[in-house]
Structures are given as C-alpha cells and as structure tokens.
C-alpha cells in the first residue's frame, strides 16, 4: 500500500494516478472532510460555494485543465475576463486595454514601452530586440529583482509599478526575491484580450466540483480524514510503515511507499529531511456585501495599506451565482510572526481592513457587509529568493531519506517559479510516475 500524506490537490492527484496504475493507496488528511482540496477549500454562500482563498486559472495551466477533462468536469470550465486596475493616490486606474495603459499617469510613455516589451518577453536593451533572453529562468536565479528591473526596464517602471506590488507581496523580504520569479510570473499569466483584458479560467460552481470529482475518482473509501500521520519507519533502507493518529488512538500501517504531499515542515517532522525554503503566511477575508465596491476584479494598491490587494470576485463571476451577493476578497501576506496580522483576531482584522476600505472608497457603507470570514494559512507560498532552485525538495527522496519516500508538496520543483493548483497536479503525478516506474 502507498500512503499519501495530505489530502490537497497534489495528494489526490498522486492517489488517482497510482490507482489508475493498479496500486493500492490510502490518503491520510489531518483535517476534516472540509480540508480535502487544501487551499481550494470553500465556504458556503447563498448560491455556489466559494473558495476561502481566491483562485482562478491561467491559460498556461494545462495539466489541471486536462485533469478536469479526464474527470468529466471540463465542460464546467469557463474562460472569463478579469479586469485589472491600480489604486494610486485615491484613484482607480484601469490597466487592461492599450489605451488605458497609455492613459496611466504615473509612468512616462517610454516607461510603458519598456514595461510592455518585458511583458512580451522581448529584451530591447542596446536597441536590438532579442527574443530569447528570458527563455531560461535559471539564468536569472541569482539576480536581485530590483537590479534586474532597473537594467531591463527603467527606474520609473520599478518605482511606480513594480515596487508597490513587491512591497505588498513580499514585504520586508522583497530584496531577497529572484528575478527568475518575476519572469516566471510573466510567463505564467493568462492571455490577454486587447479589447477587454486578461482571460482567466473558473469553474461553474467553483473549484469544489473539480475537487469532488477527484475525491470520487480516487474513491472515498481510500481517503481517511482526521487522520494525522505522526511517524514513518524505515527498515533496511526502505520505508516500511507509517503511524497514524485518529480518533484518539494510534495505529501502524505497513506500506510500500509514502508520498508526502504537504508542507516541508511535515516532511522534516516525519523524516528529518530539512528544507531551507522560507514560506510566507496568508490571511484572506471573504467579505459578503449587498452592493459592489468597484467594477474591477483585481485591484492592486500602491500605498501603505494594511492589505495587499482587493479582489472583487463577483466582478469576475456573476453575483447571481451567489444569490445576488457581492463577494470581495481582502488579502495580505505575512512574513514574520512579529507582524500585527500574524496574531490579530478576526474582529480586529475586520475593523482595520474595512476601516481602510472605507478610507479608500468614501461611498463604501459597512452596513452593506453581512459577513466577514477570515481564513489563515501559515505557509501559503514560498519566498522565491535568489538560489531557490538549489533549495527545492526532490520528488524521489531515496538518496536523502529512504527508498519509497517521495515529496509532492509546495517546495517541489513543480511549484517553481510560482505556486499553483496546476503545480500540485504536476507534483502528484511526478511522484506517482516514479513509483509506478520502480
């Protein structure tokens, strides 16, 4: 039997692949049934469920799209336009169409040209366009992101466009981030409709139908929830059993292999393998409102706000799917346990965040808010610092730990240079394929 530690999308994808190849599997999820799917877990609404942490797909996420087709829910995937804007000095500046970008007042025409060339992955330094400079992300692994942007664009692009975004995403760690991460983000993003904006994917009914179909395909009888793997035993250089804590008791299960499909701290607790990847936490609120706040899906905020972005989900997916309610994500990353947000309770977060939203938008009425639900993930995303590729955890840990131990969590190569549900599917399949091939 192959034990899968973690019932997120990576663990479920690994289990599905193994089952399809005739292997016996058991998925052990430490949380309850609601934890299946990991960061894609949901809240109920007046209509469809909605993810606790905002989600969408880009056109580059081909593996998860293929998985949806295999599971029979591919016809539920819709490609919608997500409008983007930048809040600067009290003004919302749309940044979707060429003329909106040209009208943006905080960069020169030359700044916008250099930014546009970078997003098209064209290097125009020296006056002769190069179309392959950015092909190999590893070339930029050790380049500081600020140094890269000043060299490959302009100071105006860095200071007036990217720096506020980096402050919001990485805070005090922004100077540690690799230029490879930024280039990876550019490659990762969705295609653009020049007349409307960015085209992004979302399932009719949210991501819950995909996770439900994946659980059904694995077989609910092969998934145990409220079951924490607390130990892993090795015999003659190969994994032989796992210890499972469930319902107040512990038991030992014989195994032929283990896929750890969760955060690397769990891998270290079970095996002693230490991963040096640093993670940032995330706090994300879903605000249920009677009225819309803006007409924008993704609003970046270029000032010292207590949150990183405002993502108005029902400007992307129609509010009718949520009983007519308007849903707004307010989100921020946490870099240190010393930050206020790391320990603030939900009521304090609500008061500070909604108070700042009211400062930004004078017409906002807090009486229109019917729910404010807070989700927290202490390790939501890696910090893609310089030299990150040297820190990723191998899929097959035979040399590092023991034969039969595999890793499909967020510190795997599939989650570079940006973490995603698509990367989880890839990581799960990579581990399963190695097991099947042995």
CSV table of C-alpha atoms in Angstrom, one decimal:
chain,number,residue,atom,x,y,z
A,1,UNK,CA,0.0,0.0,0.0
A,2,UNK,CA,1.1,3.5,-0.8
A,3,UNK,CA,0.4,6.1,1.9
A,4,UNK,CA,-0.4,9.6,0.8
A,5,UNK,CA,0.2,12.2,3.5
A,6,UNK,CA,-2.1,15.2,2.8
A,7,UNK,CA,-5.5,15.4,1.0
A,8,UNK,CA,-4.8,18.6,-1.0
A,9,UNK,CA,-4.8,18.5,-4.8
A,10,UNK,CA,-1.3,17.1,-5.0
A,11,UNK,CA,-2.1,14.2,-2.7
A,12,UNK,CA,-5.3,13.5,-4.5
A,13,UNK,CA,-3.7,13.7,-7.9
A,14,UNK,CA,-1.0,11.3,-6.8
A,15,UNK,CA,-3.6,8.9,-5.5
A,16,UNK,CA,-5.6,9.0,-8.7
A,17,UNK,CA,-2.5,8.3,-10.8
A,18,UNK,CA,-1.5,5.4,-8.6
A,19,UNK,CA,-5.0,3.9,-8.5
A,20,UNK,CA,-5.2,4.1,-12.3
A,21,UNK,CA,-2.0,2.0,-12.4
A,22,UNK,CA,-3.3,-0.7,-10.1
A,23,UNK,CA,-1.7,0.4,-6.9
A,24,UNK,CA,-3.4,0.3,-3.5
A,25,UNK,CA,-3.4,3.7,-1.8
A,26,UNK,CA,-4.7,5.4,1.3
A,27,UNK,CA,-4.8,9.2,1.6
A,28,UNK,CA,-4.4,10.5,5.1
A,29,UNK,CA,-5.7,14.0,5.7
A,30,UNK,CA,-5.1,15.5,9.1
A,31,UNK,CA,-8.1,17.8,8.8
A,32,UNK,CA,-11.7,17.0,8.4
A,33,UNK,CA,-13.6,16.4,5.2
A,34,UNK,CA,-13.7,20.2,4.6
A,35,UNK,CA,-9.9,20.2,4.3
A,36,UNK,CA,-9.8,18.0,1.2
A,37,UNK,CA,-8.5,20.1,-1.6
A,38,UNK,CA,-6.1,22.1,0.6
A,39,UNK,CA,-6.1,25.8,-0.2
A,40,UNK,CA,-9.0,25.2,-2.6
A,41,UNK,CA,-11.3,24.5,0.3
A,42,UNK,CA,-14.6,26.5,0.3
A,43,UNK,CA,-17.2,28.5,2.2
A,44,UNK,CA,-21.0,28.1,1.6
A,45,UNK,CA,-22.8,31.2,0.2
A,46,UNK,CA,-26.4,32.0,-0.8
A,47,UNK,CA,-25.6,30.1,-4.0
A,48,UNK,CA,-22.5,28.3,-5.1
A,49,UNK,CA,-19.7,27.6,-2.7
A,50,UNK,CA,-16.7,30.0,-2.9
A,51,UNK,CA,-13.0,29.3,-2.2
A,52,UNK,CA,-11.7,30.6,1.1
A,53,UNK,CA,-8.6,31.8,-0.8
A,54,UNK,CA,-9.1,33.4,-4.2
A,55,UNK,CA,-8.5,31.1,-7.2
A,56,UNK,CA,-8.5,31.2,-10.9
A,57,UNK,CA,-6.6,29.5,-13.8
A,58,UNK,CA,-4.4,31.0,-16.5
A,59,UNK,CA,-4.2,29.6,-20.0
A,60,UNK,CA,-0.7,28.2,-19.2
A,61,UNK,CA,-2.1,25.8,-16.6
A,62,UNK,CA,-2.7,22.9,-18.9
A,63,UNK,CA,-2.3,20.0,-16.6
A,64,UNK,CA,-5.2,20.9,-14.3
A,65,UNK,CA,-7.4,21.6,-17.4
A,66,UNK,CA,-6.5,18.2,-18.7
A,67,UNK,CA,-7.4,16.7,-15.3
A,68,UNK,CA,-10.8,18.4,-15.4
A,69,UNK,CA,-11.5,16.8,-18.8
A,70,UNK,CA,-10.4,13.4,-17.6
A,71,UNK,CA,-12.7,13.7,-14.6
A,72,UNK,CA,-15.7,14.8,-16.7
A,73,UNK,CA,-16.0,18.3,-15.4
A,74,UNK,CA,-14.0,20.0,-18.2
A,75,UNK,CA,-17.3,21.4,-19.7
A,76,UNK,CA,-17.7,23.4,-16.4
A,77,UNK,CA,-14.5,25.4,-17.0
A,78,UNK,CA,-15.3,28.9,-18.3
A,79,UNK,CA,-12.8,31.4,-19.6
A,80,UNK,CA,-13.8,34.8,-18.3
A,81,UNK,CA,-12.3,38.3,-18.4
A,82,UNK,CA,-10.8,39.5,-15.2
A,83,UNK,CA,-10.4,43.3,-15.2
A,84,UNK,CA,-7.2,44.7,-13.5
A,85,UNK,CA,-6.6,48.1,-12.1
A,86,UNK,CA,-4.1,50.0,-9.9
A,87,UNK,CA,-5.2,52.2,-7.0
A,88,UNK,CA,-2.9,55.2,-6.7
A,89,UNK,CA,-3.5,58.4,-4.8
A,90,UNK,CA,-7.2,57.8,-4.3
A,91,UNK,CA,-7.8,57.0,-8.0
A,92,UNK,CA,-8.6,53.6,-9.6
A,93,UNK,CA,-6.7,53.3,-12.8
A,94,UNK,CA,-7.9,50.5,-15.2
A,95,UNK,CA,-4.9,48.8,-16.8
A,96,UNK,CA,-6.5,46.3,-19.3
A,97,UNK,CA,-6.5,47.8,-22.7
A,98,UNK,CA,-3.7,49.6,-24.6
A,99,UNK,CA,-5.4,52.9,-24.3
A,100,UNK,CA,-6.0,52.5,-20.6
A,101,UNK,CA,-2.3,51.7,-20.1
A,102,UNK,CA,-1.4,54.7,-22.2
A,103,UNK,CA,-3.6,56.9,-20.1
A,104,UNK,CA,-2.0,55.8,-16.8
A,105,UNK,CA,-0.4,59.0,-15.5
A,106,UNK,CA,2.3,57.6,-13.2
A,107,UNK,CA,4.7,56.4,-15.9
A,108,UNK,CA,6.2,58.0,-19.0
A,109,UNK,CA,5.4,56.7,-22.5
A,110,UNK,CA,9.0,55.3,-22.6
A,111,UNK,CA,8.4,53.6,-19.2
A,112,UNK,CA,5.3,51.9,-20.6
A,113,UNK,CA,7.1,50.8,-23.7
A,114,UNK,CA,9.8,49.2,-21.7
A,115,UNK,CA,7.3,47.5,-19.4
A,116,UNK,CA,5.3,46.3,-22.5
A,117,UNK,CA,8.4,44.8,-24.0
A,118,UNK,CA,9.2,42.9,-20.8
A,119,UNK,CA,5.7,41.5,-20.5
A,120,UNK,CA,6.1,40.3,-24.2
A,121,UNK,CA,9.5,38.8,-23.2
A,122,UNK,CA,11.4,40.9,-25.6
A,123,UNK,CA,14.8,42.3,-24.5
A,124,UNK,CA,15.3,45.7,-26.1
A,125,UNK,CA,18.5,46.7,-24.3
A,126,UNK,CA,21.1,48.1,-26.8
A,127,UNK,CA,18.4,48.9,-29.3
A,128,UNK,CA,18.4,45.4,-31.0
A,129,UNK,CA,15.4,43.3,-29.9
A,130,UNK,CA,16.3,39.8,-28.5
A,131,UNK,CA,13.5,37.2,-28.3
A,132,UNK,CA,15.4,34.5,-26.3
A,133,UNK,CA,17.0,36.4,-23.5
A,134,UNK,CA,14.4,35.3,-21.0
A,135,UNK,CA,13.9,31.7,-22.2
A,136,UNK,CA,16.0,30.1,-19.4
A,137,UNK,CA,14.8,31.3,-16.0
A,138,UNK,CA,17.9,29.7,-14.4
A,139,UNK,CA,19.9,32.5,-15.9
A,140,UNK,CA,18.3,34.9,-13.6
A,141,UNK,CA,18.2,32.8,-10.4
A,142,UNK,CA,20.8,34.8,-8.6
A,143,UNK,CA,19.8,38.2,-9.9
A,144,UNK,CA,18.1,40.5,-7.4
A,145,UNK,CA,14.7,41.6,-8.7
A,146,UNK,CA,15.4,45.3,-8.2
A,147,UNK,CA,18.7,45.1,-10.1
A,148,UNK,CA,17.0,43.2,-12.9
A,149,UNK,CA,14.2,45.7,-13.4
A,150,UNK,CA,16.5,48.7,-13.4
A,151,UNK,CA,18.6,47.0,-16.0
A,152,UNK,CA,15.8,45.6,-18.2
A,153,UNK,CA,13.2,48.3,-17.9
A,154,UNK,CA,13.5,51.8,-16.2
A,155,UNK,CA,13.6,53.3,-12.8
A,156,UNK,CA,10.1,54.7,-13.4
A,157,UNK,CA,8.8,51.1,-14.1
A,158,UNK,CA,10.4,49.8,-10.9
A,159,UNK,CA,9.4,52.6,-8.6
A,160,UNK,CA,6.0,53.4,-10.0
A,161,UNK,CA,4.8,50.0,-11.0
A,162,UNK,CA,6.6,47.0,-9.5
A,163,UNK,CA,7.9,48.2,-6.2
A,164,UNK,CA,4.5,48.7,-4.6
A,165,UNK,CA,3.5,45.3,-5.8
A,166,UNK,CA,6.6,43.7,-4.4
A,167,UNK,CA,6.0,45.5,-1.1
A,168,UNK,CA,2.5,44.1,-1.0
A,169,UNK,CA,3.6,40.5,-1.8
A,170,UNK,CA,6.9,40.1,-0.1
A,171,UNK,CA,7.1,43.0,2.4
A,172,UNK,CA,10.5,43.0,4.2
A,173,UNK,CA,11.7,40.1,2.0
A,174,UNK,CA,11.3,41.8,-1.3
A,175,UNK,CA,15.1,42.4,-1.8
A,176,UNK,CA,15.7,38.7,-1.4
A,177,UNK,CA,13.4,37.8,-4.3
A,178,UNK,CA,15.0,36.4,-7.5
A,179,UNK,CA,14.3,37.9,-11.0
A,180,UNK,CA,13.5,34.4,-12.1
A,181,UNK,CA,10.3,34.6,-10.1
A,182,UNK,CA,9.2,37.7,-11.8
A,183,UNK,CA,9.9,36.3,-15.3
A,184,UNK,CA,8.1,33.1,-14.3
A,185,UNK,CA,5.1,35.2,-13.3
A,186,UNK,CA,5.1,36.9,-16.7
A,187,UNK,CA,5.2,33.5,-18.4
A,188,UNK,CA,2.6,32.1,-16.1
A,189,UNK,CA,-0.1,34.8,-16.5
A,190,UNK,CA,-3.0,34.3,-18.8
A,191,UNK,CA,-3.5,35.5,-22.3
A,192,UNK,CA,-5.0,39.0,-22.9
A,193,UNK,CA,-7.9,40.2,-24.9
A,194,UNK,CA,-6.7,43.6,-26.2
A,195,UNK,CA,-10.2,45.0,-26.2
A,196,UNK,CA,-11.2,43.7,-22.7
A,197,UNK,CA,-8.4,42.4,-20.5
A,198,UNK,CA,-6.9,39.2,-19.1
A,199,UNK,CA,-8.7,35.9,-19.8
A,200,UNK,CA,-8.8,33.6,-16.8
A,201,UNK,CA,-10.4,30.3,-16.0
A,202,UNK,CA,-13.0,29.5,-13.4
A,203,UNK,CA,-15.4,26.5,-13.0
A,204,UNK,CA,-19.1,26.9,-13.0
A,205,UNK,CA,-19.8,26.1,-9.3
A,206,UNK,CA,-16.2,27.0,-8.3
A,207,UNK,CA,-13.3,24.6,-7.7
A,208,UNK,CA,-15.5,22.4,-5.5
A,209,UNK,CA,-16.9,20.3,-8.4
A,210,UNK,CA,-13.3,19.6,-9.5
A,211,UNK,CA,-12.2,18.5,-6.0
A,212,UNK,CA,-15.4,16.5,-5.5
A,213,UNK,CA,-14.9,14.7,-8.8
A,214,UNK,CA,-11.3,14.0,-7.9
A,215,UNK,CA,-12.3,12.6,-4.5
A,216,UNK,CA,-14.9,10.4,-6.1
A,217,UNK,CA,-12.4,9.1,-8.7
A,218,UNK,CA,-9.9,8.2,-6.0
A,219,UNK,CA,-12.7,6.6,-4.0
A,220,UNK,CA,-13.9,7.9,-0.7
A,221,UNK,CA,-13.1,4.5,0.8
A,222,UNK,CA,-9.4,5.2,0.1
A,223,UNK,CA,-9.4,8.6,1.9
A,224,UNK,CA,-9.2,9.0,5.7
A,225,UNK,CA,-9.8,12.4,7.2
A,226,UNK,CA,-9.0,13.5,10.8
A,227,UNK,CA,-6.1,11.1,10.3
A,228,UNK,CA,-2.6,12.5,11.0
A,229,UNK,CA,0.5,10.6,10.0
A,230,UNK,CA,2.8,11.1,13.0
A,231,UNK,CA,5.6,8.7,12.2
A,232,UNK,CA,7.4,6.9,9.5
A,233,UNK,CA,9.5,3.7,9.9
A,234,UNK,CA,12.4,2.6,7.8
A,235,UNK,CA,13.7,-1.0,7.6
A,236,UNK,CA,16.9,-1.9,5.7
A,237,UNK,CA,17.0,1.4,3.9
A,238,UNK,CA,13.4,1.4,2.8
A,239,UNK,CA,10.2,2.8,4.3
A,240,UNK,CA,8.2,0.0,5.9
A,241,UNK,CA,5.3,1.6,7.9
A,242,UNK,CA,3.6,4.8,9.0
A,243,UNK,CA,2.0,5.6,12.3
A,244,UNK,CA,-1.5,7.2,12.0
A,245,UNK,CA,-3.2,9.1,14.8
A,246,UNK,CA,-7.0,9.1,14.5
A,247,UNK,CA,-9.9,9.2,17.0
A,248,UNK,CA,-7.6,9.5,20.0
A,249,UNK,CA,-5.7,6.4,19.1
A,250,UNK,CA,-2.6,5.5,17.1
A,251,UNK,CA,-2.0,2.6,14.8
A,252,UNK,CA,0.7,1.4,12.5
A,253,UNK,CA,0.1,0.6,8.8
A,254,UNK,CA,2.5,-1.4,6.6
A,255,UNK,CA,3.4,0.5,3.4
A,256,UNK,CA,5.4,0.0,0.3
A,257,UNK,CA,5.9,3.7,-0.2
A,258,UNK,CA,4.9,7.2,1.1
A,259,UNK,CA,4.1,10.4,-0.8
A,260,UNK,CA,4.4,13.4,1.5
A,261,UNK,CA,2.1,15.9,-0.3
A,262,UNK,CA,2.1,18.7,2.2
A,263,UNK,CA,4.3,21.4,3.6
A,264,UNK,CA,8.1,20.6,4.1
A,265,UNK,CA,7.8,21.1,7.9
A,266,UNK,CA,5.7,17.9,7.9
A,267,UNK,CA,8.3,16.1,5.8
A,268,UNK,CA,11.0,17.2,8.3
A,269,UNK,CA,8.9,16.0,11.3
A,270,UNK,CA,8.4,12.6,9.7
A,271,UNK,CA,11.9,12.0,8.2
A,272,UNK,CA,14.3,14.6,9.5
A,273,UNK,CA,14.8,16.0,6.0
A,274,UNK,CA,15.3,19.7,6.4
A,275,UNK,CA,14.1,22.0,3.7
A,276,UNK,CA,15.6,25.5,3.6
A,277,UNK,CA,12.8,27.1,1.6
A,278,UNK,CA,11.2,30.0,3.6
A,279,UNK,CA,7.4,30.4,3.4
A,280,UNK,CA,5.1,33.3,3.9
A,281,UNK,CA,1.7,33.1,5.5
A,282,UNK,CA,-1.5,34.5,4.2
A,283,UNK,CA,-4.6,36.0,5.7
A,284,UNK,CA,-7.6,36.2,3.4
A,285,UNK,CA,-11.1,37.5,4.1
A,286,UNK,CA,-14.2,36.9,2.1
A,287,UNK,CA,-16.5,39.9,2.5
A,288,UNK,CA,-20.1,39.4,1.6
A,289,UNK,CA,-21.8,42.7,0.6
A,290,UNK,CA,-25.1,43.9,-0.6
A,291,UNK,CA,-23.5,46.3,-3.2
A,292,UNK,CA,-20.4,46.1,-5.3
A,293,UNK,CA,-17.3,48.1,-4.2
A,294,UNK,CA,-15.8,48.6,-7.7
A,295,UNK,CA,-16.2,47.4,-11.2
A,296,UNK,CA,-12.7,45.7,-11.1
A,297,UNK,CA,-11.7,42.1,-10.4
A,298,UNK,CA,-8.1,42.6,-9.3
A,299,UNK,CA,-7.2,45.9,-7.7
A,300,UNK,CA,-3.6,46.4,-6.8
A,301,UNK,CA,-3.0,49.0,-4.1
A,302,UNK,CA,0.0,51.4,-4.4
A,303,UNK,CA,0.2,52.8,-0.9
A,304,UNK,CA,0.8,51.6,2.6
A,305,UNK,CA,-2.5,49.7,3.0
A,306,UNK,CA,-2.9,47.0,5.7
A,307,UNK,CA,-3.7,44.5,2.9
A,308,UNK,CA,-2.0,43.7,-0.4
A,309,UNK,CA,-4.9,43.6,-2.8
A,310,UNK,CA,-8.7,43.8,-3.2
A,311,UNK,CA,-10.1,41.0,-5.4
A,312,UNK,CA,-13.8,41.5,-6.2
A,313,UNK,CA,-14.8,38.0,-7.1
A,314,UNK,CA,-18.3,39.0,-8.3
A,315,UNK,CA,-16.8,41.3,-10.9
A,316,UNK,CA,-15.3,38.2,-12.4
A,317,UNK,CA,-18.1,35.6,-11.7
A,318,UNK,CA,-21.7,37.0,-11.8
A,319,UNK,CA,-23.2,37.7,-8.4
A,320,UNK,CA,-26.3,35.8,-9.4
A,321,UNK,CA,-24.3,32.6,-8.7
A,322,UNK,CA,-24.1,33.7,-5.1
A,323,UNK,CA,-27.7,34.6,-4.5
A,324,UNK,CA,-27.1,38.1,-5.7
A,325,UNK,CA,-24.5,38.8,-3.0
A,326,UNK,CA,-21.3,40.6,-3.9
A,327,UNK,CA,-18.1,38.9,-2.8
A,328,UNK,CA,-14.8,40.7,-2.1
A,329,UNK,CA,-11.5,39.1,-1.1
A,330,UNK,CA,-9.2,41.2,1.0
A,331,UNK,CA,-5.9,39.6,1.3
A,332,UNK,CA,-2.4,40.0,2.7
A,333,UNK,CA,0.8,38.0,3.1
A,334,UNK,CA,2.6,37.7,6.4
A,335,UNK,CA,6.4,37.5,6.5
A,336,UNK,CA,7.0,37.3,10.3
A,337,UNK,CA,5.3,36.2,13.5
A,338,UNK,CA,6.2,39.6,14.8
A,339,UNK,CA,3.7,41.3,12.4
A,340,UNK,CA,0.4,42.6,13.8
A,341,UNK,CA,-1.6,40.5,11.3
A,342,UNK,CA,0.1,37.3,12.5
A,343,UNK,CA,-1.7,37.4,15.8
A,344,UNK,CA,-4.7,39.7,15.4
A,345,UNK,CA,-8.0,38.2,15.9
A,346,UNK,CA,-10.7,38.2,13.3
A,347,UNK,CA,-12.7,41.1,14.8
A,348,UNK,CA,-9.5,43.2,14.8
A,349,UNK,CA,-8.7,42.3,11.2
A,350,UNK,CA,-12.2,43.2,10.1
A,351,UNK,CA,-12.2,46.5,11.9
A,352,UNK,CA,-8.8,47.6,10.5
A,353,UNK,CA,-9.3,46.3,6.9
A,354,UNK,CA,-12.9,47.5,6.4
A,355,UNK,CA,-11.9,50.8,8.0
A,356,UNK,CA,-9.2,51.2,5.4
A,357,UNK,CA,-11.5,50.2,2.6
A,358,UNK,CA,-13.9,53.0,3.8
A,359,UNK,CA,-11.0,55.5,3.7
A,360,UNK,CA,-10.2,54.4,0.1
A,361,UNK,CA,-13.8,54.5,-1.1
A,362,UNK,CA,-15.9,57.1,0.7
A,363,UNK,CA,-19.1,55.6,-0.7
A,364,UNK,CA,-18.5,52.3,0.9
A,365,UNK,CA,-21.1,51.6,3.6
A,366,UNK,CA,-20.1,49.0,6.3
A,367,UNK,CA,-23.8,48.4,6.8
A,368,UNK,CA,-23.8,46.7,3.4
A,369,UNK,CA,-21.5,44.0,4.8
A,370,UNK,CA,-23.3,40.9,6.0
A,371,UNK,CA,-20.4,38.5,6.5
A,372,UNK,CA,-16.6,38.8,7.0
A,373,UNK,CA,-15.0,35.4,7.1
A,374,UNK,CA,-11.2,35.1,7.7
A,375,UNK,CA,-9.0,32.2,6.5
A,376,UNK,CA,-5.4,31.8,7.5
A,377,UNK,CA,-2.6,29.7,6.0
A,378,UNK,CA,0.7,29.9,8.0
A,379,UNK,CA,2.6,28.6,5.0
A,380,UNK,CA,0.7,29.8,1.9
A,381,UNK,CA,3.5,30.3,-0.6
A,382,UNK,CA,7.3,30.0,-0.9
A,383,UNK,CA,9.5,33.1,-0.8
A,384,UNK,CA,11.3,32.8,-4.2
A,385,UNK,CA,14.6,34.1,-3.0
A,386,UNK,CA,17.8,34.0,-5.0
A,387,UNK,CA,19.2,30.5,-5.4
A,388,UNK,CA,15.7,29.0,-4.8
A,389,UNK,CA,16.4,26.1,-7.3
A,390,UNK,CA,19.1,24.8,-5.0
A,391,UNK,CA,16.5,24.5,-2.2
A,392,UNK,CA,13.7,22.6,-3.8
A,393,UNK,CA,12.9,19.2,-2.4
A,394,UNK,CA,13.4,16.2,-4.9
A,395,UNK,CA,10.4,14.1,-5.8
A,396,UNK,CA,12.3,10.9,-5.0
A,397,UNK,CA,14.0,11.0,-1.6
A,398,UNK,CA,15.7,7.6,-1.8
A,399,UNK,CA,19.2,9.1,-1.6
A,400,UNK,CA,18.3,11.6,1.1
A,401,UNK,CA,15.9,9.6,3.3
A,402,UNK,CA,15.0,6.1,2.3
A,403,UNK,CA,13.7,4.1,-0.7
A,404,UNK,CA,10.0,4.6,-1.1
A,405,UNK,CA,9.8,8.1,0.2
A,406,UNK,CA,8.5,10.8,-2.2
A,407,UNK,CA,7.7,14.5,-1.9
A,408,UNK,CA,4.9,16.3,-3.8
A,409,UNK,CA,4.4,19.4,-1.6
A,410,UNK,CA,4.8,23.1,-2.2
A,411,UNK,CA,8.6,23.0,-2.0
A,412,UNK,CA,8.8,20.7,-5.0
A,413,UNK,CA,10.1,21.7,-8.5
A,414,UNK,CA,6.5,21.7,-9.9
A,415,UNK,CA,5.8,24.8,-7.8
A,416,UNK,CA,8.6,26.9,-9.3
A,417,UNK,CA,8.6,29.7,-10.2
A,418,UNK,CA,5.1,30.2,-8.9
A,419,UNK,CA,2.9,28.0,-6.8
A,420,UNK,CA,-0.5,26.9,-8.2
A,421,UNK,CA,-3.1,24.2,-8.2
A,422,UNK,CA,-1.7,23.2,-11.6
A,423,UNK,CA,1.7,22.7,-9.9
A,424,UNK,CA,0.1,20.5,-7.3
A,425,UNK,CA,-1.3,18.2,-10.0
A,426,UNK,CA,2.1,18.0,-11.7
A,427,UNK,CA,3.9,17.2,-8.4
A,428,UNK,CA,1.4,14.5,-7.6
A,429,UNK,CA,1.7,12.9,-11.0
A,430,UNK,CA,5.5,13.1,-10.9
A,431,UNK,CA,5.7,11.2,-7.7
A,432,UNK,CA,3.2,8.6,-8.8
A,433,UNK,CA,5.0,8.0,-12.1
A,434,UNK,CA,8.3,7.4,-10.2
A,435,UNK,CA,6.5,4.9,-8.0
A,436,UNK,CA,4.9,3.1,-11.0
A,437,UNK,CA,8.2,3.1,-12.8
A,438,UNK,CA,10.1,1.4,-10.0
